[in-house]
């Protein structure tokens, strides 16, 4: 029997997000969009239909429609990439699982940036691989220190796993650092997996795009894999569309073969909606909507952090929709809060839902006092939640 650790963040969300009257600032998707709103974002004077209602609802294209794979290839992977090596999955969570299930096993060693989405280190560990956590430090802005890889790598290292932008910190890996990670893997024939589920929410990196890191697959190394989805940056978590893309045909073929055991195809309806969202007529306006919301709401969150400087500390996110904030209590002596107890007490007293960092993103006392906040929800929810959270801070932590 496979031994797998409890998936703490998903268990936490499932247990508490349906609390009556909850003010949920724990979810990390951009505020979900309706189909009517999505159609309203088209720049075309005569928008095409969202769905082809004459299409027979068969299994459809097994790998995902050619149109959708081509859009993902052009928009998210990089020039010169073969769309045949884009594989559509049921969300990025299925994409990541497929990569590990196909490529990693007993006797392999995996290096994984940390903190990150627990799936990225717990799944390879459950498959028998040894996992070394590549610890990101707040004093370094949660940016990976590539010089540490030489001490972490082993003769049997099969894969380096990164998350760009990072969940939970919201930090983007700069282009030069990303190139150094790719070069390190290339020199040693190590697969590099980049979970890019929050791409392209780089809302804090300048309007000209000069500081925005490219997709990992655009940096010239064949054995690079990216995963992504329509959930976070595209505000469409309900259609359950994700993808795997790679420049390596042998890896792509292995993924296609392994996928047959778990997925025949994704929903044709979901595929069509994703095509519409990623079409040139809609894509720019959709990303502008979600980036603008994230930028606006991050200002609200930054004002909250600045209001309570003795209680809150963070590395201000420059990307994604997540922030990782450490809360401290000033009485009886200054110390990080017990983040699990803190989140539960805040939920009980205010209905504000947060995610505890040490439980859902750490091991032992790592990230003690940290909570993750998803700030790309509706502004109305965030404003009310921060007001109630501020009242709690003033009463219990100052």
Tab-separated table of C-alpha atoms in Angstrom:
chain	number	residue	atom	x	y	z
A	1	UNK	CA	0.000	0.000	0.000
A	2	UNK	CA	1.251	3.469	-0.898
A	3	UNK	CA	2.129	5.459	2.215
A	4	UNK	CA	1.170	9.075	1.652
A	5	UNK	CA	1.130	11.951	4.103
A	6	UNK	CA	-2.177	13.732	4.773
A	7	UNK	CA	-2.567	16.592	2.295
A	8	UNK	CA	-2.861	19.215	5.001
A	9	UNK	CA	-3.851	22.310	3.032
A	10	UNK	CA	-6.598	20.518	1.122
A	11	UNK	CA	-7.910	18.852	4.277
A	12	UNK	CA	-7.949	22.223	6.045
A	13	UNK	CA	-9.831	23.921	3.222
A	14	UNK	CA	-12.322	21.093	2.925
A	15	UNK	CA	-12.992	21.102	6.669
A	16	UNK	CA	-13.511	24.834	7.213
A	17	UNK	CA	-14.378	26.647	3.981
A	18	UNK	CA	-18.058	25.735	4.274
A	19	UNK	CA	-18.396	27.291	7.731
A	20	UNK	CA	-21.664	29.303	7.687
A	21	UNK	CA	-20.968	32.978	7.030
A	22	UNK	CA	-17.263	32.366	6.368
A	23	UNK	CA	-15.129	35.213	4.983
A	24	UNK	CA	-12.811	33.044	2.932
A	25	UNK	CA	-9.421	34.642	2.277
A	26	UNK	CA	-7.701	31.268	2.237
A	27	UNK	CA	-8.459	30.287	-1.372
A	28	UNK	CA	-5.915	31.336	-3.969
A	29	UNK	CA	-7.823	31.479	-7.246
A	30	UNK	CA	-8.516	34.844	-8.793
A	31	UNK	CA	-12.149	35.674	-8.003
A	32	UNK	CA	-14.019	33.125	-10.144
A	33	UNK	CA	-15.615	34.574	-13.247
A	34	UNK	CA	-19.035	33.708	-14.669
A	35	UNK	CA	-19.497	32.554	-18.249
A	36	UNK	CA	-21.476	35.718	-18.980
A	37	UNK	CA	-18.626	37.850	-17.629
A	38	UNK	CA	-16.110	35.836	-19.648
A	39	UNK	CA	-18.030	36.480	-22.859
A	40	UNK	CA	-18.195	40.162	-21.942
A	41	UNK	CA	-14.385	40.353	-21.979
A	42	UNK	CA	-14.117	39.608	-25.698
A	43	UNK	CA	-12.555	42.448	-27.678
A	44	UNK	CA	-14.294	41.306	-30.845
A	45	UNK	CA	-17.171	43.391	-32.190
A	46	UNK	CA	-18.919	40.121	-32.991
A	47	UNK	CA	-17.804	37.657	-30.283
A	48	UNK	CA	-17.777	34.003	-31.268
A	49	UNK	CA	-20.037	31.637	-29.302
A	50	UNK	CA	-18.628	30.368	-26.034
A	51	UNK	CA	-19.771	26.803	-26.775
A	52	UNK	CA	-20.522	24.778	-29.885
A	53	UNK	CA	-23.862	23.315	-28.862
A	54	UNK	CA	-23.978	21.102	-31.983
A	55	UNK	CA	-20.894	19.134	-30.935
A	56	UNK	CA	-21.650	15.515	-29.966
A	57	UNK	CA	-20.510	14.984	-26.378
A	58	UNK	CA	-18.238	12.029	-27.049
A	59	UNK	CA	-14.911	11.529	-25.275
A	60	UNK	CA	-13.424	13.991	-27.724
A	61	UNK	CA	-9.696	14.434	-28.233
A	62	UNK	CA	-7.846	12.179	-25.803
A	63	UNK	CA	-4.890	14.543	-25.236
A	64	UNK	CA	-7.076	17.632	-25.319
A	65	UNK	CA	-8.233	19.466	-28.424
A	66	UNK	CA	-5.624	20.562	-30.927
A	67	UNK	CA	-6.909	24.136	-30.630
A	68	UNK	CA	-6.441	24.241	-26.840
A	69	UNK	CA	-3.004	22.635	-26.933
A	70	UNK	CA	-1.890	25.112	-29.560
A	71	UNK	CA	-3.101	28.073	-27.475
A	72	UNK	CA	-1.268	26.796	-24.398
A	73	UNK	CA	1.831	26.205	-26.480
A	74	UNK	CA	1.853	29.740	-27.895
A	75	UNK	CA	0.885	31.598	-24.741
A	76	UNK	CA	2.592	29.719	-21.942
A	77	UNK	CA	5.410	27.525	-23.098
A	78	UNK	CA	7.697	29.396	-25.461
A	79	UNK	CA	8.691	29.698	-29.086
A	80	UNK	CA	9.731	26.553	-30.886
A	81	UNK	CA	7.813	24.210	-28.600
A	82	UNK	CA	5.864	21.379	-30.223
A	83	UNK	CA	2.153	21.517	-29.241
A	84	UNK	CA	2.104	17.742	-29.533
A	85	UNK	CA	4.048	17.744	-26.273
A	86	UNK	CA	1.265	19.629	-24.462
A	87	UNK	CA	-0.988	17.216	-22.585
A	88	UNK	CA	-4.312	18.365	-21.119
A	89	UNK	CA	-5.194	17.121	-17.628
A	90	UNK	CA	-7.910	17.589	-15.034
A	91	UNK	CA	-6.305	20.565	-13.319
A	92	UNK	CA	-2.663	21.182	-12.453
A	93	UNK	CA	-2.962	18.834	-9.495
A	94	UNK	CA	-3.464	15.959	-11.940
A	95	UNK	CA	-0.659	17.300	-14.121
A	96	UNK	CA	1.831	17.266	-11.250
A	97	UNK	CA	0.730	13.825	-10.112
A	98	UNK	CA	1.115	12.476	-13.650
A	99	UNK	CA	4.689	13.764	-13.865
A	100	UNK	CA	5.729	12.143	-10.575
A	101	UNK	CA	3.805	8.924	-11.240
A	102	UNK	CA	5.532	8.578	-14.611
A	103	UNK	CA	9.090	9.657	-13.869
A	104	UNK	CA	9.898	9.115	-10.181
A	105	UNK	CA	10.191	5.979	-8.080
A	106	UNK	CA	12.156	4.015	-5.542
A	107	UNK	CA	15.882	4.715	-5.683
A	108	UNK	CA	15.431	8.217	-7.087
A	109	UNK	CA	16.268	11.460	-5.322
A	110	UNK	CA	14.201	14.639	-5.714
A	111	UNK	CA	15.111	18.182	-4.661
A	112	UNK	CA	12.070	20.349	-4.001
A	113	UNK	CA	11.904	24.068	-3.209
A	114	UNK	CA	10.211	24.678	0.147
A	115	UNK	CA	7.775	26.051	1.257
A	116	UNK	CA	5.527	25.048	-1.599
A	117	UNK	CA	2.358	23.158	-2.406
A	118	UNK	CA	2.691	19.952	-0.384
A	119	UNK	CA	1.885	17.740	-3.357
A	120	UNK	CA	5.242	18.638	-4.896
A	121	UNK	CA	7.223	16.825	-2.203
A	122	UNK	CA	4.763	14.407	-0.607
A	123	UNK	CA	3.808	12.610	-3.830
A	124	UNK	CA	7.375	11.721	-4.915
A	125	UNK	CA	8.055	10.612	-1.343
A	126	UNK	CA	4.977	8.362	-1.436
A	127	UNK	CA	6.317	6.766	-4.624
A	128	UNK	CA	9.491	5.707	-2.841
A	129	UNK	CA	11.806	8.562	-3.776
A	130	UNK	CA	14.046	10.323	-1.294
A	131	UNK	CA	13.126	13.998	-1.116
A	132	UNK	CA	15.424	16.802	0.012
A	133	UNK	CA	13.777	20.119	0.798
A	134	UNK	CA	15.507	23.149	-0.701
A	135	UNK	CA	14.625	25.686	1.972
A	136	UNK	CA	13.738	29.172	0.821
A	137	UNK	CA	14.479	31.931	3.307
A	138	UNK	CA	12.385	35.039	4.000
A	139	UNK	CA	15.572	37.071	4.424
A	140	UNK	CA	16.343	36.205	0.774
A	141	UNK	CA	12.837	37.157	-0.323
A	142	UNK	CA	11.918	33.454	-0.659
A	143	UNK	CA	14.146	33.331	-3.760
A	144	UNK	CA	16.080	30.047	-4.225
A	145	UNK	CA	19.809	30.216	-3.483
A	146	UNK	CA	21.278	28.280	-6.400
A	147	UNK	CA	24.646	27.964	-4.651
A	148	UNK	CA	22.983	25.532	-2.214
A	149	UNK	CA	22.150	23.028	-4.958
A	150	UNK	CA	25.718	21.708	-5.032
A	151	UNK	CA	25.304	20.530	-1.428
A	152	UNK	CA	21.841	19.073	-2.032
A	153	UNK	CA	22.421	17.156	-5.254
A	154	UNK	CA	23.262	13.441	-5.216
A	155	UNK	CA	24.381	10.924	-7.795
A	156	UNK	CA	20.804	9.620	-8.058
A	157	UNK	CA	19.053	13.004	-8.214
A	158	UNK	CA	16.299	12.546	-10.790
A	159	UNK	CA	14.400	15.809	-10.547
A	160	UNK	CA	14.532	19.389	-9.263
A	161	UNK	CA	11.091	20.812	-8.461
A	162	UNK	CA	10.326	24.532	-8.345
A	163	UNK	CA	7.138	26.583	-8.140
A	164	UNK	CA	7.140	29.876	-10.038
A	165	UNK	CA	5.509	32.079	-8.796
A	166	UNK	CA	5.792	30.474	-5.387
A	167	UNK	CA	2.878	29.280	-3.288
A	168	UNK	CA	2.567	30.431	-0.478
A	169	UNK	CA	4.983	33.397	-0.572
A	170	UNK	CA	3.927	34.954	-3.871
A	171	UNK	CA	7.576	35.463	-4.876
A	172	UNK	CA	8.641	35.081	-8.503
A	173	UNK	CA	11.982	33.468	-9.317
A	174	UNK	CA	13.994	36.100	-11.244
A	175	UNK	CA	15.025	35.221	-14.787
A	176	UNK	CA	18.736	34.964	-13.989
A	177	UNK	CA	18.098	32.649	-11.037
A	178	UNK	CA	15.780	30.542	-13.148
A	179	UNK	CA	18.456	30.244	-15.848
A	180	UNK	CA	20.986	29.122	-13.238
A	181	UNK	CA	18.614	26.407	-11.973
A	182	UNK	CA	17.995	25.191	-15.534
A	183	UNK	CA	21.729	25.214	-16.307
A	184	UNK	CA	22.443	23.239	-13.113
A	185	UNK	CA	19.958	20.574	-14.159
A	186	UNK	CA	21.193	20.503	-17.736
A	187	UNK	CA	24.829	20.006	-16.728
A	188	UNK	CA	23.824	16.939	-14.684
A	189	UNK	CA	21.018	15.565	-16.884
A	190	UNK	CA	18.431	16.188	-14.134
A	191	UNK	CA	14.782	16.797	-15.026
A	192	UNK	CA	13.511	20.215	-13.922
A	193	UNK	CA	9.797	20.456	-13.087
A	194	UNK	CA	8.381	23.971	-12.782
A	195	UNK	CA	4.863	24.264	-11.394
A	196	UNK	CA	3.691	27.495	-13.037
A	197	UNK	CA	0.053	27.358	-11.963
A	198	UNK	CA	0.059	31.061	-10.974
A	199	UNK	CA	1.552	32.210	-14.267
A	200	UNK	CA	1.034	34.873	-15.651
A	201	UNK	CA	0.016	36.786	-12.486
A	202	UNK	CA	3.234	38.835	-12.326
A	203	UNK	CA	1.380	41.983	-11.295
A	204	UNK	CA	4.244	43.510	-9.298
A	205	UNK	CA	7.029	43.171	-11.861
A	206	UNK	CA	6.512	46.276	-13.986
A	207	UNK	CA	4.186	47.174	-16.803
A	208	UNK	CA	6.761	46.668	-19.539
A	209	UNK	CA	7.232	42.993	-18.659
A	210	UNK	CA	11.020	43.237	-18.661
A	211	UNK	CA	11.314	41.617	-15.237
A	212	UNK	CA	8.825	38.817	-15.881
A	213	UNK	CA	10.586	35.431	-15.942
A	214	UNK	CA	9.954	33.261	-18.995
A	215	UNK	CA	8.395	29.818	-18.778
A	216	UNK	CA	11.026	27.308	-17.697
A	217	UNK	CA	10.616	25.435	-20.986
A	218	UNK	CA	11.733	28.522	-22.927
A	219	UNK	CA	15.314	28.362	-21.627
A	220	UNK	CA	16.748	25.763	-23.972
A	221	UNK	CA	16.883	22.588	-21.866
A	222	UNK	CA	14.992	19.607	-23.271
A	223	UNK	CA	14.329	17.892	-19.947
A	224	UNK	CA	12.281	20.739	-18.539
A	225	UNK	CA	8.603	20.310	-17.713
A	226	UNK	CA	6.020	22.943	-16.852
A	227	UNK	CA	2.556	22.440	-15.404
A	228	UNK	CA	-0.268	24.947	-15.261
A	229	UNK	CA	-4.029	25.334	-15.140
A	230	UNK	CA	-7.029	27.575	-15.744
A	231	UNK	CA	-7.750	27.809	-12.007
A	232	UNK	CA	-5.539	30.479	-10.457
A	233	UNK	CA	-4.535	33.174	-12.940
A	234	UNK	CA	-7.545	32.604	-15.201
A	235	UNK	CA	-10.313	32.595	-12.540
A	236	UNK	CA	-11.813	29.354	-13.891
A	237	UNK	CA	-11.212	26.674	-11.227
A	238	UNK	CA	-14.575	25.091	-11.949
A	239	UNK	CA	-13.699	23.862	-15.433
A	240	UNK	CA	-10.850	21.650	-14.182
A	241	UNK	CA	-8.439	22.169	-17.059
A	242	UNK	CA	-4.686	21.842	-16.502
A	243	UNK	CA	-1.701	20.851	-18.578
A	244	UNK	CA	1.791	19.406	-18.783
A	245	UNK	CA	4.239	20.702	-21.376
A	246	UNK	CA	7.786	19.667	-22.170
A	247	UNK	CA	10.346	19.975	-24.952
A	248	UNK	CA	11.344	16.331	-24.567
A	249	UNK	CA	9.415	13.977	-26.845
A	250	UNK	CA	10.407	10.856	-24.864
A	251	UNK	CA	9.101	12.427	-21.647
A	252	UNK	CA	5.905	13.512	-23.404
A	253	UNK	CA	5.368	10.014	-24.767
A	254	UNK	CA	5.892	8.452	-21.343
A	255	UNK	CA	3.401	10.908	-19.839
A	256	UNK	CA	0.837	10.143	-22.518
A	257	UNK	CA	1.143	6.424	-21.921
A	258	UNK	CA	0.876	6.731	-18.135
A	259	UNK	CA	-2.071	9.117	-18.435
A	260	UNK	CA	-4.081	6.382	-20.110
A	261	UNK	CA	-4.402	4.641	-16.745
A	262	UNK	CA	-6.162	7.605	-15.116
A	263	UNK	CA	-7.727	9.823	-17.781
A	264	UNK	CA	-9.394	9.072	-21.108
A	265	UNK	CA	-10.062	12.716	-21.847
A	266	UNK	CA	-11.182	15.914	-20.187
A	267	UNK	CA	-14.689	17.291	-20.610
A	268	UNK	CA	-15.287	18.690	-24.089
A	269	UNK	CA	-17.316	21.499	-22.535
A	270	UNK	CA	-14.434	22.448	-20.247
A	271	UNK	CA	-12.040	22.268	-23.193
A	272	UNK	CA	-14.182	24.704	-25.195
A	273	UNK	CA	-14.417	27.190	-22.325
A	274	UNK	CA	-10.645	27.085	-21.868
A	275	UNK	CA	-10.172	27.678	-25.606
A	276	UNK	CA	-12.425	30.713	-25.400
A	277	UNK	CA	-10.617	32.136	-22.349
A	278	UNK	CA	-7.191	31.726	-23.963
A	279	UNK	CA	-8.225	33.069	-27.377
A	280	UNK	CA	-6.520	36.314	-28.472
A	281	UNK	CA	-9.862	38.177	-28.249
A	282	UNK	CA	-10.331	37.325	-24.557
A	283	UNK	CA	-6.933	36.468	-23.048
A	284	UNK	CA	-5.539	39.996	-22.652
A	285	UNK	CA	-8.685	41.356	-21.014
A	286	UNK	CA	-9.024	38.337	-18.726
A	287	UNK	CA	-5.452	38.679	-17.454
A	288	UNK	CA	-5.898	42.443	-17.086
A	289	UNK	CA	-9.009	41.813	-14.980
A	290	UNK	CA	-7.271	39.331	-12.685
A	291	UNK	CA	-3.956	41.184	-12.438
A	292	UNK	CA	-5.790	44.413	-11.695
A	293	UNK	CA	-7.791	42.748	-8.939
A	294	UNK	CA	-4.644	41.239	-7.421
A	295	UNK	CA	-2.801	44.576	-7.577
A	296	UNK	CA	-5.701	46.486	-6.033
A	297	UNK	CA	-6.264	43.951	-3.254
A	298	UNK	CA	-2.566	43.687	-2.478
A	299	UNK	CA	-2.620	47.390	-1.637
A	300	UNK	CA	-5.377	46.683	0.891
A	301	UNK	CA	-3.360	43.851	2.404
A	302	UNK	CA	-0.172	45.930	2.498
A	303	UNK	CA	-2.021	48.681	4.370
A	304	UNK	CA	-3.135	46.087	6.923
A	305	UNK	CA	0.420	44.797	7.429
A	306	UNK	CA	1.745	48.347	7.822
A	307	UNK	CA	-0.982	49.139	10.340
A	308	UNK	CA	0.303	46.439	12.688
A	309	UNK	CA	4.116	46.472	12.328
A	310	UNK	CA	4.752	44.847	15.716
A	311	UNK	CA	2.351	42.008	14.902
A	312	UNK	CA	2.798	41.344	11.162
A	313	UNK	CA	5.838	40.743	8.978
A	314	UNK	CA	6.101	39.495	5.414
A	315	UNK	CA	7.936	39.500	2.132
A	316	UNK	CA	5.550	41.510	-0.012
A	317	UNK	CA	4.466	39.354	-2.957
A	318	UNK	CA	5.277	40.545	-6.458
A	319	UNK	CA	3.272	37.821	-8.202
A	320	UNK	CA	0.455	35.272	-7.876
A	321	UNK	CA	-2.473	35.684	-5.481
A	322	UNK	CA	-0.917	34.472	-2.227
A	323	UNK	CA	0.847	36.143	0.681
A	324	UNK	CA	2.706	34.492	3.566
A	325	UNK	CA	2.453	36.627	6.692
A	326	UNK	CA	3.929	35.906	10.109
A	327	UNK	CA	1.799	36.992	13.062
A	328	UNK	CA	3.326	37.674	16.468
A	329	UNK	CA	1.724	38.343	19.813
A	330	UNK	CA	3.085	41.146	21.982
A	331	UNK	CA	1.734	39.827	25.275
A	332	UNK	CA	2.761	38.426	27.657
A	333	UNK	CA	6.088	38.310	25.739
A	334	UNK	CA	6.724	38.888	22.004
A	335	UNK	CA	6.648	35.562	20.117
A	336	UNK	CA	5.157	34.040	16.947
A	337	UNK	CA	1.573	32.928	17.424
A	338	UNK	CA	0.631	29.267	17.373
A	339	UNK	CA	-0.623	29.591	13.820
A	340	UNK	CA	-3.018	26.626	13.976
A	341	UNK	CA	-4.640	27.830	17.190
A	342	UNK	CA	-4.615	31.388	15.841
A	343	UNK	CA	-6.413	30.445	12.602
A	344	UNK	CA	-9.013	28.408	14.475
A	345	UNK	CA	-9.648	31.164	17.008
A	346	UNK	CA	-9.889	33.830	14.295
A	347	UNK	CA	-12.373	31.648	12.406
A	348	UNK	CA	-14.484	31.066	15.503
A	349	UNK	CA	-14.539	34.704	16.625
A	350	UNK	CA	-14.654	36.543	13.279
A	351	UNK	CA	-15.583	33.987	10.543
A	352	UNK	CA	-12.357	34.965	8.730
A	353	UNK	CA	-10.717	31.880	7.238
A	354	UNK	CA	-6.921	31.684	6.971
A	355	UNK	CA	-4.475	28.821	6.325
A	356	UNK	CA	-1.870	27.985	9.023
A	357	UNK	CA	1.647	27.934	7.609
A	358	UNK	CA	3.364	25.458	9.925
A	359	UNK	CA	0.638	22.839	9.419
A	360	UNK	CA	-0.067	23.255	5.711
A	361	UNK	CA	3.320	24.380	4.356
A	362	UNK	CA	5.901	23.297	6.906
A	363	UNK	CA	7.364	20.507	8.953
A	364	UNK	CA	7.927	20.767	12.687
A	365	UNK	CA	8.369	24.395	13.702
A	366	UNK	CA	9.153	25.581	10.200
A	367	UNK	CA	7.100	28.696	9.441
A	368	UNK	CA	5.773	28.986	12.962
A	369	UNK	CA	3.314	31.844	13.194
A	370	UNK	CA	2.858	32.118	9.417
A	371	UNK	CA	-0.512	32.158	7.695
A	372	UNK	CA	-1.302	32.138	3.996
A	373	UNK	CA	-3.788	34.652	2.690
A	374	UNK	CA	-5.326	34.497	-0.770
A	375	UNK	CA	-5.900	38.126	-1.671
A	376	UNK	CA	-7.340	37.893	-5.214
A	377	UNK	CA	-10.846	37.206	-3.929
A	378	UNK	CA	-13.538	39.863	-4.328
A	379	UNK	CA	-12.441	43.182	-2.847
A	380	UNK	CA	-15.621	43.351	-0.771
A	381	UNK	CA	-14.792	40.066	0.971
A	382	UNK	CA	-11.176	41.094	1.563
A	383	UNK	CA	-12.116	44.501	2.992
A	384	UNK	CA	-14.591	42.988	5.454
A	385	UNK	CA	-12.195	40.174	6.392
A	386	UNK	CA	-9.285	42.547	7.060
A	387	UNK	CA	-11.493	44.812	9.145
A	388	UNK	CA	-12.550	41.904	11.352
A	389	UNK	CA	-9.009	40.524	11.466
A	390	UNK	CA	-7.752	43.946	12.555
A	391	UNK	CA	-10.259	44.044	15.377
A	392	UNK	CA	-9.060	40.614	16.475
A	393	UNK	CA	-5.404	41.710	16.361
A	394	UNK	CA	-6.108	44.783	18.492
A	395	UNK	CA	-7.997	42.777	21.067
A	396	UNK	CA	-5.797	39.686	21.315
A	397	UNK	CA	-2.264	40.365	20.025
A	398	UNK	CA	-1.308	43.955	20.818
